[in-house]
mmCIF file of C-alpha atoms in Angstrom:
data_model
loop_
_atom_site.group_PDB
_atom_site.id
_atom_site.type_symbol
_atom_site.label_atom_id
_atom_site.label_comp_id
_atom_site.label_asym_id
_atom_site.label_seq_id
_atom_site.Cartn_x
_atom_site.Cartn_y
_atom_site.Cartn_z
ATOM 1 C CA MET A 1 -135.030 17.347 -34.566
ATOM 2 C CA PRO A 2 -139.048 17.531 -33.937
ATOM 3 C CA ASP A 3 -140.238 19.988 -31.166
ATOM 4 C CA LYS A 4 -139.665 17.951 -27.561
ATOM 5 C CA LYS A 5 -141.868 20.272 -25.365
ATOM 6 C CA LEU A 6 -144.856 20.240 -28.167
ATOM 7 C CA PHE A 7 -144.910 16.260 -27.851
ATOM 8 C CA LEU A 8 -144.620 16.290 -24.350
ATOM 9 C CA LEU A 9 -147.249 18.731 -23.425
ATOM 10 C CA THR A 10 -149.632 16.707 -25.862
ATOM 11 C CA THR A 11 -148.306 13.283 -24.187
ATOM 12 C CA ALA A 12 -149.171 14.956 -20.618
ATOM 13 C CA LEU A 13 -152.821 15.844 -21.739
ATOM 14 C CA ILE A 14 -153.523 12.278 -23.165
ATOM 15 C CA THR A 15 -152.472 11.095 -20.095
ATOM 16 C CA VAL A 16 -154.731 13.039 -18.128
ATOM 17 C CA GLY A 17 -157.943 12.230 -20.675
ATOM 18 C CA ILE A 18 -156.725 8.513 -19.865
ATOM 19 C CA ILE A 19 -157.193 9.225 -16.140
ATOM 20 C CA CYS A 20 -160.859 10.986 -16.916
ATOM 21 C CA SER A 21 -161.820 7.994 -18.930
ATOM 22 C CA TYR A 22 -161.514 5.825 -15.938
ATOM 23 C CA THR A 23 -162.516 8.249 -13.153
ATOM 24 C CA LEU A 24 -165.392 9.835 -14.676
ATOM 25 C CA SER A 25 -167.063 6.797 -16.104
ATOM 26 C CA ALA A 26 -168.170 5.091 -13.157
ATOM 27 C CA TYR A 27 -171.716 5.587 -13.675
ATOM 28 C CA THR A 28 -171.706 4.389 -17.156
ATOM 29 C CA VAL A 29 -169.670 1.420 -16.291
ATOM 30 C CA ILE A 30 -172.617 -0.027 -13.902
ATOM 31 C CA LEU A 31 -175.474 1.443 -16.224
ATOM 32 C CA PHE A 32 -174.354 -0.949 -19.012
ATOM 33 C CA GLU A 33 -173.131 -3.565 -17.047
ATOM 34 C CA TYR A 34 -169.682 -3.607 -18.487
ATOM 35 C CA ASN A 35 -165.942 -4.238 -17.206
ATOM 36 C CA ASP A 36 -164.472 -1.587 -14.600
ATOM 37 C CA PHE A 37 -161.890 -1.092 -16.912
ATOM 38 C CA HIS A 38 -163.995 -1.271 -20.346
ATOM 39 C CA PHE A 39 -163.321 2.520 -20.838
ATOM 40 C CA VAL A 40 -159.840 3.411 -19.791
ATOM 41 C CA MET A 41 -158.634 -0.084 -21.499
ATOM 42 C CA ARG A 42 -159.840 1.348 -24.820
ATOM 43 C CA GLU A 43 -158.711 4.746 -24.295
ATOM 44 C CA LEU A 44 -155.041 3.931 -23.576
ATOM 45 C CA ILE A 45 -154.745 1.410 -26.308
ATOM 46 C CA VAL A 46 -156.200 4.624 -28.452
ATOM 47 C CA ALA A 47 -153.659 6.757 -26.541
ATOM 48 C CA ILE A 48 -150.710 4.583 -26.922
ATOM 49 C CA PHE A 49 -151.195 4.425 -30.402
ATOM 50 C CA SER A 50 -152.073 8.096 -30.842
ATOM 51 C CA ILE A 51 -148.478 8.979 -29.244
ATOM 52 C CA PHE A 52 -146.679 6.600 -31.334
ATOM 53 C CA LEU A 53 -148.583 7.770 -34.507
ATOM 54 C CA MET A 54 -147.708 11.376 -33.644
ATOM 55 C CA TRP A 55 -143.811 10.717 -33.136
ATOM 56 C CA PHE A 56 -143.797 8.621 -36.465
ATOM 57 C CA LEU A 57 -145.368 11.668 -38.194
ATOM 58 C CA ALA A 58 -142.764 13.679 -36.564
ATOM 59 C CA GLN A 59 -139.843 11.427 -37.939
ATOM 60 C CA LEU A 60 -141.113 12.097 -41.836
ATOM 61 C CA ASP A 61 -139.786 14.685 -44.558
ATOM 62 C CA PRO A 62 -142.281 17.527 -44.392
ATOM 63 C CA ASP A 63 -141.474 18.381 -48.118
ATOM 64 C CA VAL A 64 -142.711 14.665 -48.829
ATOM 65 C CA TRP A 65 -145.190 13.964 -46.918
ATOM 66 C CA LEU A 66 -146.948 16.671 -45.622
ATOM 67 C CA HIS A 67 -148.842 17.890 -48.879
ATOM 68 C CA ARG A 68 -149.480 13.975 -49.346
ATOM 69 C CA LEU A 69 -151.075 13.249 -45.983
ATOM 70 C CA GLY A 70 -153.003 16.892 -45.957
ATOM 71 C CA LEU A 71 -154.633 16.299 -49.309
ATOM 72 C CA ALA A 72 -155.680 12.707 -48.010
ATOM 73 C CA LEU A 73 -157.054 13.781 -44.991
ATOM 74 C CA PHE A 74 -159.384 16.698 -46.760
ATOM 75 C CA PHE A 75 -160.484 14.595 -49.466
ATOM 76 C CA GLY A 76 -160.560 11.175 -48.119
ATOM 77 C CA GLY A 77 -162.951 13.083 -45.480
ATOM 78 C CA ILE A 78 -165.346 14.403 -48.067
ATOM 79 C CA LEU A 79 -165.600 11.257 -49.541
ATOM 80 C CA LEU A 80 -166.499 9.106 -46.404
ATOM 81 C CA MET A 81 -168.846 12.163 -45.464
ATOM 82 C CA VAL A 82 -170.750 11.710 -49.019
ATOM 83 C CA VAL A 83 -171.003 7.777 -48.602
ATOM 84 C CA MET A 84 -171.878 7.339 -45.238
ATOM 85 C CA PRO A 85 -175.382 7.830 -45.353
ATOM 86 C CA PHE A 86 -175.756 5.299 -48.011
ATOM 87 C CA LEU A 87 -173.719 2.472 -45.881
ATOM 88 C CA PRO A 88 -175.433 -0.148 -44.374
ATOM 89 C CA ALA A 89 -175.968 0.067 -40.815
ATOM 90 C CA SER A 90 -173.631 -2.905 -40.122
ATOM 91 C CA LEU A 91 -170.703 -0.486 -41.167
ATOM 92 C CA VAL A 92 -172.165 2.582 -39.751
ATOM 93 C CA SER A 93 -173.310 3.684 -36.377
ATOM 94 C CA GLU A 94 -176.566 6.000 -36.457
ATOM 95 C CA VAL A 95 -177.317 8.170 -33.369
ATOM 96 C CA GLY A 96 -180.195 10.352 -33.337
ATOM 97 C CA GLY A 97 -180.787 9.640 -37.112
ATOM 98 C CA ALA A 98 -177.544 10.763 -38.175
ATOM 99 C CA LYS A 99 -174.884 8.480 -39.207
ATOM 100 C CA ARG A 100 -171.285 9.782 -37.948
ATOM 101 C CA TRP A 101 -169.042 6.806 -37.164
ATOM 102 C CA ILE A 102 -167.886 4.045 -39.221
ATOM 103 C CA LYS A 103 -167.287 0.576 -37.409
ATOM 104 C CA LEU A 104 -163.829 -0.709 -38.284
ATOM 105 C CA PHE A 105 -162.092 -3.822 -36.108
ATOM 106 C CA GLY A 106 -164.627 -2.884 -33.075
ATOM 107 C CA PHE A 107 -163.918 0.701 -33.076
ATOM 108 C CA SER A 108 -166.003 3.493 -34.401
ATOM 109 C CA LEU A 109 -164.217 6.268 -36.264
ATOM 110 C CA ALA A 110 -165.614 9.632 -36.992
ATOM 111 C CA PRO A 111 -164.461 10.824 -40.762
ATOM 112 C CA VAL A 112 -165.309 14.449 -39.519
ATOM 113 C CA GLU A 113 -162.427 14.282 -36.891
ATOM 114 C CA PHE A 114 -159.958 13.829 -39.414
ATOM 115 C CA PHE A 115 -161.166 15.687 -41.885
ATOM 116 C CA LYS A 116 -161.107 18.942 -39.703
ATOM 117 C CA ILE A 117 -157.200 18.617 -40.177
ATOM 118 C CA GLY A 118 -157.480 17.856 -43.684
ATOM 119 C CA PHE A 119 -159.425 21.177 -44.129
ATOM 120 C CA VAL A 120 -157.229 23.252 -42.368
ATOM 121 C CA TYR A 121 -154.259 21.848 -44.551
ATOM 122 C CA PHE A 122 -155.998 22.660 -47.531
ATOM 123 C CA LEU A 123 -156.815 26.068 -46.541
ATOM 124 C CA ALA A 124 -153.321 26.646 -45.366
ATOM 125 C CA TRP A 125 -151.719 25.488 -48.876
ATOM 126 C CA SER A 126 -154.285 27.222 -51.140
ATOM 127 C CA PHE A 127 -154.370 30.164 -49.252
ATOM 128 C CA SER A 128 -150.564 30.355 -49.804
ATOM 129 C CA ARG A 129 -150.959 29.850 -53.081
ATOM 130 C CA LYS A 130 -153.634 32.411 -54.027
ATOM 131 C CA LEU A 131 -154.008 34.469 -51.585
ATOM 132 C CA GLY A 132 -151.988 37.916 -50.550
ATOM 133 C CA HIS A 133 -152.386 40.992 -48.632
ATOM 134 C CA HIS A 134 -155.903 42.643 -49.522
ATOM 135 C CA ALA A 135 -155.659 46.046 -47.573
ATOM 136 C CA ASN A 136 -156.312 47.974 -51.129
ATOM 137 C CA MET A 137 -159.261 45.938 -52.250
ATOM 138 C CA GLY A 138 -162.732 46.345 -51.239
ATOM 139 C CA VAL A 139 -164.849 44.071 -49.787
ATOM 140 C CA VAL A 140 -166.393 43.069 -52.491
ATOM 141 C CA GLU A 141 -163.368 42.451 -54.512
ATOM 142 C CA GLU A 142 -161.990 40.412 -51.360
ATOM 143 C CA PHE A 143 -165.625 38.376 -51.465
ATOM 144 C CA LYS A 144 -164.554 37.355 -55.082
ATOM 145 C CA ARG A 145 -161.046 36.127 -54.366
ATOM 146 C CA VAL A 146 -162.753 34.043 -51.565
ATOM 147 C CA ALA A 147 -165.746 32.864 -53.260
ATOM 148 C CA PRO A 148 -164.387 29.221 -54.351
ATOM 149 C CA TYR A 149 -163.522 28.690 -50.425
ATOM 150 C CA ALA A 150 -167.138 29.967 -49.677
ATOM 151 C CA GLY A 151 -168.306 27.267 -52.064
ATOM 152 C CA ILE A 152 -166.399 24.515 -50.423
ATOM 153 C CA PHE A 153 -167.635 25.937 -47.090
ATOM 154 C CA VAL A 154 -171.226 25.537 -47.999
ATOM 155 C CA LEU A 155 -170.442 21.888 -49.226
ATOM 156 C CA VAL A 156 -168.816 21.051 -45.612
ATOM 157 C CA MET A 157 -172.002 22.580 -43.994
ATOM 158 C CA PHE A 158 -174.339 20.463 -45.594
ATOM 159 C CA LEU A 159 -171.908 17.247 -45.141
ATOM 160 C CA ILE A 160 -171.732 17.913 -41.323
ATOM 161 C CA ALA A 161 -174.644 19.973 -39.872
ATOM 162 C CA PHE A 162 -177.323 18.498 -42.461
ATOM 163 C CA LEU A 163 -176.490 14.630 -43.139
ATOM 164 C CA GLN A 164 -174.822 14.706 -39.876
ATOM 165 C CA ASN A 165 -176.687 17.009 -37.838
ATOM 166 C CA ASP A 166 -173.642 18.432 -36.124
ATOM 167 C CA LEU A 167 -173.814 22.154 -36.046
ATOM 168 C CA GLY A 168 -170.654 22.444 -33.196
ATOM 169 C CA GLN A 169 -168.251 21.301 -35.543
ATOM 170 C CA VAL A 170 -169.437 23.541 -38.356
ATOM 171 C CA VAL A 171 -169.093 26.489 -35.556
ATOM 172 C CA VAL A 172 -165.520 25.259 -34.770
ATOM 173 C CA LEU A 173 -164.460 25.226 -38.687
ATOM 174 C CA ALA A 174 -166.176 28.516 -39.486
ATOM 175 C CA LEU A 175 -164.159 30.570 -36.813
ATOM 176 C CA THR A 176 -160.963 28.510 -38.006
ATOM 177 C CA LEU A 177 -161.379 29.531 -41.530
ATOM 178 C CA ALA A 178 -162.271 33.262 -40.633
ATOM 179 C CA PHE A 179 -159.122 33.484 -38.557
ATOM 180 C CA MET A 180 -156.906 31.708 -41.253
ATOM 181 C CA LEU A 181 -158.273 34.020 -43.788
ATOM 182 C CA PHE A 182 -157.071 36.807 -41.407
ATOM 183 C CA PHE A 183 -153.947 36.025 -40.758
ATOM 184 C CA ALA A 184 -153.658 34.979 -44.289
ATOM 185 C CA GLY A 185 -153.786 38.562 -45.385
ATOM 186 C CA SER A 186 -157.482 39.508 -45.813
ATOM 187 C CA SER A 187 -158.171 42.999 -44.467
ATOM 188 C CA PHE A 188 -159.932 43.715 -40.701
ATOM 189 C CA ARG A 189 -163.364 45.238 -42.611
ATOM 190 C CA PHE A 190 -163.681 41.678 -44.669
ATOM 191 C CA PHE A 191 -162.943 39.985 -41.333
ATOM 192 C CA MET A 192 -165.657 41.456 -39.876
ATOM 193 C CA THR A 193 -168.342 41.156 -42.494
ATOM 194 C CA LEU A 194 -166.986 37.631 -42.755
ATOM 195 C CA ILE A 195 -168.133 36.735 -38.892
ATOM 196 C CA GLY A 196 -171.610 38.943 -39.868
ATOM 197 C CA VAL A 197 -172.031 36.517 -42.716
ATOM 198 C CA SER A 198 -171.319 33.727 -40.312
ATOM 199 C CA VAL A 199 -173.370 34.370 -37.720
ATOM 200 C CA GLY A 200 -176.220 34.975 -40.620
ATOM 201 C CA PHE A 201 -175.549 31.125 -41.437
ATOM 202 C CA PHE A 202 -175.620 30.160 -38.130
ATOM 203 C CA LEU A 203 -178.490 31.584 -37.253
ATOM 204 C CA PHE A 204 -180.040 30.415 -40.331
ATOM 205 C CA PHE A 205 -179.322 26.592 -39.170
ATOM 206 C CA ILE A 206 -180.798 27.133 -35.996
ATOM 207 C CA LEU A 207 -183.793 28.235 -37.097
ATOM 208 C CA THR A 208 -184.424 25.383 -39.429
ATOM 209 C CA SER A 209 -184.090 22.989 -36.774
ATOM 210 C CA GLU A 210 -186.807 22.737 -34.216
ATOM 211 C CA HIS A 211 -184.433 20.651 -31.692
ATOM 212 C CA ARG A 212 -182.104 23.416 -31.862
ATOM 213 C CA ILE A 213 -184.478 26.277 -31.422
ATOM 214 C CA ASN A 214 -185.477 23.793 -28.329
ATOM 215 C CA ARG A 215 -181.968 23.699 -26.923
ATOM 216 C CA ILE A 216 -181.301 27.461 -27.031
ATOM 217 C CA LEU A 217 -184.579 28.114 -25.395
ATOM 218 C CA SER A 218 -183.503 25.897 -22.947
ATOM 219 C CA TRP A 219 -179.956 27.463 -22.535
ATOM 220 C CA TRP A 220 -181.464 30.920 -22.330
ATOM 221 C CA ALA A 221 -184.116 29.623 -19.632
ATOM 222 C CA SER A 222 -180.608 28.790 -17.442
ATOM 223 C CA ALA A 223 -178.843 31.814 -18.314
ATOM 224 C CA GLN A 224 -181.333 34.576 -18.472
ATOM 225 C CA SER A 225 -181.111 35.623 -14.850
ATOM 226 C CA THR A 226 -177.492 36.042 -15.055
ATOM 227 C CA ILE A 227 -177.146 37.884 -18.402
ATOM 228 C CA LEU A 228 -180.426 40.170 -18.090
ATOM 229 C CA ALA A 229 -179.037 41.441 -14.614
ATOM 230 C CA PHE A 230 -176.935 43.768 -16.670
ATOM 231 C CA PHE A 231 -179.715 45.426 -18.849
ATOM 232 C CA PRO A 232 -182.622 47.805 -17.631
ATOM 233 C CA GLU A 233 -185.767 45.848 -16.457
ATOM 234 C CA SER A 234 -187.476 48.096 -19.401
ATOM 235 C CA ILE A 235 -185.617 46.072 -21.579
ATOM 236 C CA ALA A 236 -185.386 42.624 -19.403
ATOM 237 C CA GLN A 237 -188.881 42.079 -19.189
ATOM 238 C CA HIS A 238 -189.342 42.116 -22.652
ATOM 239 C CA LEU A 239 -186.220 39.205 -22.895
ATOM 240 C CA ARG A 240 -187.187 37.049 -20.052
ATOM 241 C CA ILE A 241 -188.839 33.987 -20.796
ATOM 242 C CA GLU A 242 -191.421 32.661 -18.016
ATOM 243 C CA ASN A 243 -192.079 29.401 -16.745
ATOM 244 C CA ALA A 244 -189.238 27.950 -19.450
ATOM 245 C CA GLU A 245 -187.916 24.475 -18.769
ATOM 246 C CA GLU A 246 -183.776 24.880 -17.538
ATOM 247 C CA ALA A 247 -181.507 22.814 -19.032
ATOM 248 C CA TYR A 248 -180.838 19.817 -17.241
ATOM 249 C CA GLN A 249 -177.391 19.012 -18.210
ATOM 250 C CA ILE A 250 -176.366 22.804 -17.464
ATOM 251 C CA GLY A 251 -177.741 22.988 -14.427
ATOM 252 C CA HIS A 252 -175.978 19.788 -13.170
ATOM 253 C CA SER A 253 -172.731 20.791 -14.606
ATOM 254 C CA LEU A 254 -173.040 23.816 -12.829
ATOM 255 C CA ASN A 255 -173.780 22.083 -9.467
ATOM 256 C CA ALA A 256 -170.809 19.945 -10.072
ATOM 257 C CA ILE A 257 -168.324 22.875 -10.885
ATOM 258 C CA HIS A 258 -169.611 24.294 -7.336
ATOM 259 C CA ASN A 259 -168.773 21.411 -5.679
ATOM 260 C CA GLY A 260 -165.689 21.002 -6.841
ATOM 261 C CA GLY A 261 -164.460 24.209 -5.065
ATOM 262 C CA ILE A 262 -161.117 25.141 -4.882
ATOM 263 C CA PHE A 263 -159.548 21.690 -4.241
ATOM 264 C CA GLY A 264 -161.818 19.637 -5.769
ATOM 265 C CA THR A 265 -163.626 16.233 -3.784
ATOM 266 C CA GLY A 266 -160.747 13.872 -5.073
ATOM 267 C CA LEU A 267 -159.807 11.555 -7.858
ATOM 268 C CA GLY A 268 -162.908 9.199 -7.901
ATOM 269 C CA GLY A 269 -164.827 11.388 -5.508
ATOM 270 C CA GLY A 270 -167.582 13.298 -7.458
ATOM 271 C CA THR A 271 -171.021 12.678 -7.216
ATOM 272 C CA PHE A 272 -172.479 14.215 -10.147
ATOM 273 C CA LYS A 273 -170.997 11.821 -12.544
ATOM 274 C CA LEU A 274 -173.580 9.304 -10.703
ATOM 275 C CA GLY A 275 -176.536 9.690 -13.203
ATOM 276 C CA PHE A 276 -176.567 13.369 -12.888
ATOM 277 C CA LEU A 277 -174.284 14.173 -15.843
ATOM 278 C CA SER A 278 -174.533 11.477 -18.475
ATOM 279 C CA GLU A 279 -171.606 10.678 -20.493
ATOM 280 C CA VAL A 280 -169.738 12.912 -18.146
ATOM 281 C CA HIS A 281 -166.264 11.807 -19.566
ATOM 282 C CA THR A 282 -166.911 12.961 -22.781
ATOM 283 C CA ASP A 283 -168.505 15.940 -23.395
ATOM 284 C CA PHE A 284 -168.539 17.001 -19.677
ATOM 285 C CA VAL A 285 -165.306 16.315 -18.941
ATOM 286 C CA LEU A 286 -164.004 19.847 -17.753
ATOM 287 C CA ALA A 287 -166.906 19.647 -15.399
ATOM 288 C CA GLY A 288 -166.073 16.174 -14.177
ATOM 289 C CA ILE A 289 -162.397 17.673 -13.662
ATOM 290 C CA ALA A 290 -163.689 20.852 -11.784
ATOM 291 C CA GLU A 291 -165.317 18.692 -9.685
ATOM 292 C CA GLU A 292 -162.852 16.123 -8.673
ATOM 293 C CA PHE A 293 -159.766 18.082 -8.800
ATOM 294 C CA GLY A 294 -161.500 21.831 -8.309
ATOM 295 C CA PHE A 295 -160.091 24.677 -9.734
ATOM 296 C CA ILE A 296 -156.474 23.891 -9.286
ATOM 297 C CA GLY A 297 -157.507 20.660 -11.443
ATOM 298 C CA VAL A 298 -158.989 23.174 -14.043
ATOM 299 C CA PHE A 299 -156.248 25.521 -13.764
ATOM 300 C CA ALA A 300 -153.615 23.259 -14.812
ATOM 301 C CA VAL A 301 -155.480 21.612 -17.348
ATOM 302 C CA THR A 302 -156.154 24.936 -18.946
ATOM 303 C CA PHE A 303 -152.242 26.048 -18.434
ATOM 304 C CA LEU A 304 -151.219 22.642 -20.377
ATOM 305 C CA PHE A 305 -153.340 23.445 -22.862
ATOM 306 C CA ILE A 306 -151.935 27.214 -22.851
ATOM 307 C CA MET A 307 -148.475 26.143 -22.847
ATOM 308 C CA LEU A 308 -149.110 23.738 -26.091
ATOM 309 C CA LEU A 309 -150.738 26.542 -27.756
ATOM 310 C CA HIS A 310 -147.641 28.807 -27.504
ATOM 311 C CA ARG A 311 -145.693 25.829 -28.665
ATOM 312 C CA LEU A 312 -148.015 25.539 -32.055
ATOM 313 C CA PHE A 313 -148.086 29.764 -32.476
ATOM 314 C CA LYS A 314 -144.249 29.984 -31.894
ATOM 315 C CA ILE A 315 -143.487 26.882 -34.376
ATOM 316 C CA ALA A 316 -146.228 28.905 -36.759
ATOM 317 C CA ASN A 317 -144.465 32.608 -35.923
ATOM 318 C CA ARG A 318 -140.286 30.706 -37.307
ATOM 319 C CA SER A 319 -141.683 29.294 -40.295
ATOM 320 C CA HIS A 320 -140.362 30.875 -43.351
ATOM 321 C CA ASN A 321 -143.162 29.118 -45.264
ATOM 322 C CA ASP A 322 -146.461 30.422 -45.967
ATOM 323 C CA THR A 323 -148.572 26.704 -45.950
ATOM 324 C CA ALA A 324 -146.341 25.686 -43.012
ATOM 325 C CA TYR A 325 -147.388 29.019 -41.070
ATOM 326 C CA LEU A 326 -150.947 28.712 -41.944
ATOM 327 C CA PHE A 327 -150.844 25.149 -41.186
ATOM 328 C CA SER A 328 -149.448 25.313 -37.814
ATOM 329 C CA LEU A 329 -151.874 28.180 -36.792
ATOM 330 C CA GLY A 330 -154.939 26.437 -38.442
ATOM 331 C CA VAL A 331 -154.274 23.300 -36.064
ATOM 332 C CA GLY A 332 -153.579 25.584 -33.073
ATOM 333 C CA LEU A 333 -156.906 27.468 -33.722
ATOM 334 C CA LEU A 334 -159.076 24.085 -34.114
ATOM 335 C CA ILE A 335 -157.894 23.230 -30.512
ATOM 336 C CA THR A 336 -158.290 26.486 -29.150
ATOM 337 C CA PHE A 337 -162.064 27.078 -30.449
ATOM 338 C CA ALA A 338 -163.038 23.465 -29.768
ATOM 339 C CA PHE A 339 -161.616 23.946 -25.906
ATOM 340 C CA MET A 340 -163.718 27.324 -25.685
ATOM 341 C CA VAL A 341 -166.920 26.125 -27.075
ATOM 342 C CA ASN A 342 -166.824 23.256 -24.892
ATOM 343 C CA ALA A 343 -165.747 25.115 -21.756
ATOM 344 C CA TYR A 344 -168.481 27.822 -22.608
ATOM 345 C CA GLY A 345 -170.928 25.475 -23.020
ATOM 346 C CA ILE A 346 -170.638 23.446 -19.576
ATOM 347 C CA SER A 347 -170.333 26.529 -17.656
ATOM 348 C CA GLY A 348 -173.549 27.970 -19.334
ATOM 349 C CA LEU A 349 -172.500 31.202 -21.045
ATOM 350 C CA THR A 350 -173.299 29.333 -24.219
ATOM 351 C CA PRO A 351 -175.712 26.584 -25.704
ATOM 352 C CA ILE A 352 -173.706 23.199 -25.271
ATOM 353 C CA LYS A 353 -172.455 22.124 -29.161
ATOM 354 C CA GLY A 354 -171.783 18.713 -28.044
ATOM 355 C CA ILE A 355 -167.776 19.684 -29.181
ATOM 356 C CA SER A 356 -165.161 17.319 -27.200
ATOM 357 C CA VAL A 357 -162.136 18.838 -25.784
ATOM 358 C CA PRO A 358 -159.148 17.989 -27.576
ATOM 359 C CA PHE A 359 -157.107 14.831 -25.975
ATOM 360 C CA LEU A 360 -158.944 14.933 -22.527
ATOM 361 C CA SER A 361 -162.755 13.812 -23.875
ATOM 362 C CA TYR A 362 -163.248 9.967 -24.337
ATOM 363 C CA GLY A 363 -163.096 8.904 -27.897
ATOM 364 C CA GLY A 364 -160.673 7.389 -30.142
ATOM 365 C CA SER A 365 -161.413 9.306 -33.334
ATOM 366 C CA ALA A 366 -160.958 12.983 -31.862
ATOM 367 C CA MET A 367 -157.586 11.831 -29.706
ATOM 368 C CA MET A 368 -156.171 10.398 -32.838
ATOM 369 C CA ALA A 369 -157.039 13.044 -35.502
ATOM 370 C CA SER A 370 -155.620 15.591 -32.756
ATOM 371 C CA ALA A 371 -152.536 13.823 -33.079
ATOM 372 C CA VAL A 372 -152.326 13.454 -36.531
ATOM 373 C CA GLY A 373 -152.549 17.480 -36.362
ATOM 374 C CA ILE A 374 -149.800 17.632 -33.877
ATOM 375 C CA GLY A 375 -147.409 15.152 -35.611
ATOM 376 C CA MET A 376 -147.751 16.849 -38.896
ATOM 377 C CA VAL A 377 -146.777 20.131 -36.903
ATOM 378 C CA LEU A 378 -143.825 18.421 -35.159
ATOM 379 C CA MET A 379 -142.963 16.879 -38.906
ATOM 380 C CA LEU A 380 -142.815 20.892 -39.974
ATOM 381 C CA SER A 381 -141.072 22.075 -36.759
ATOM 382 C CA LYS A 382 -137.670 20.112 -37.433
ATOM 383 C CA LYS A 383 -137.245 22.154 -40.509
ATOM 384 C CA ILE A 384 -138.676 25.285 -39.101
ATOM 385 C CA ILE A 385 -136.125 25.276 -36.099
ATOM 386 C CA TYR A 386 -133.332 24.010 -38.209
ATOM 387 C CA GLN A 387 -134.052 27.399 -40.237
ATOM 388 C CA SER A 388 -134.102 29.848 -37.620
ATOM 389 C CA GLY A 389 -130.965 28.441 -36.251
ATOM 390 C CA ASP A 390 -132.727 27.806 -32.700
ATOM 391 C CA LYS A 391 -132.169 24.066 -31.509
ATOM 392 C CA LYS A 392 -134.227 24.465 -28.263
#
């Protein structure tokens, strides 16, 4: 039987996302003269479909369907991202010069969201077949072992960071890849070397894009006072940027969090969603929750995510199959890093990456893709629980 707690926790987070899509979209509804229920009805339809999809996948036989579905998401995602730049505007939505969404029956689907699940499965399946314990190998030998994966990831970086201009997704995938390699048996020395190389690539992508440089400078203007307070003045004066324009979004995000206090302003009572924070129901949903539900609301949502991750990692730990272990772990890592990157961004600790919060941010593709990932883990949980002898 599939893991009921994992299913219920996911459903609870989706329900919170539906509420947020209604209360936090008020200004956007007025600005574009939409119906009051424009966003919440679309989110509700996707939410119901995602829950049924998740439960349907949970009923399938993992020995038959997991591999087929995982590779279909991986190769299908790559194919769609390759052809998207060449598709006509009638089929692909373009934002900021990048084509990220395919128009389908009145909805827009982002292939990269589904590709991430396929990418995690491909890594889990491949790592379980080709990688083992690397403790007695040198860093150079380990790099040779993972060179094919590095090549695949370079392709992924090109497709997502350059063609779709979405560095945030690359950051999440890079962190997931690094940690999955570590749990697949690579040495800690190699893991730290890989992190260093990833940071190098990250800096390269920033320095080769003017708008990313400006975004970093804007973030630093907002964060420098707090960070430089820990440095001696002799060092701080060389790192401080004078007369820099502070990040508009981060400033209002912090104000929204401060305005919420402990208990929040109440459902529908937020003010910073009224034009101060654009699209607060998407990338800044946590700031919106902090204002309307306060620290208590953010704590409750974070607790739900922690419980969800606990179930995912528990299923991974119980698995007697390396692919199942790494895939369940990978899905948990994807959700973890997406949540952390968004939370750090809206609180001003790191630059904003445009990463949505799984299940909470408005957006059909992200919710459905996350539901597919959870559904595939639920599919595995039947066999894992049976093998472990624990029916709870």
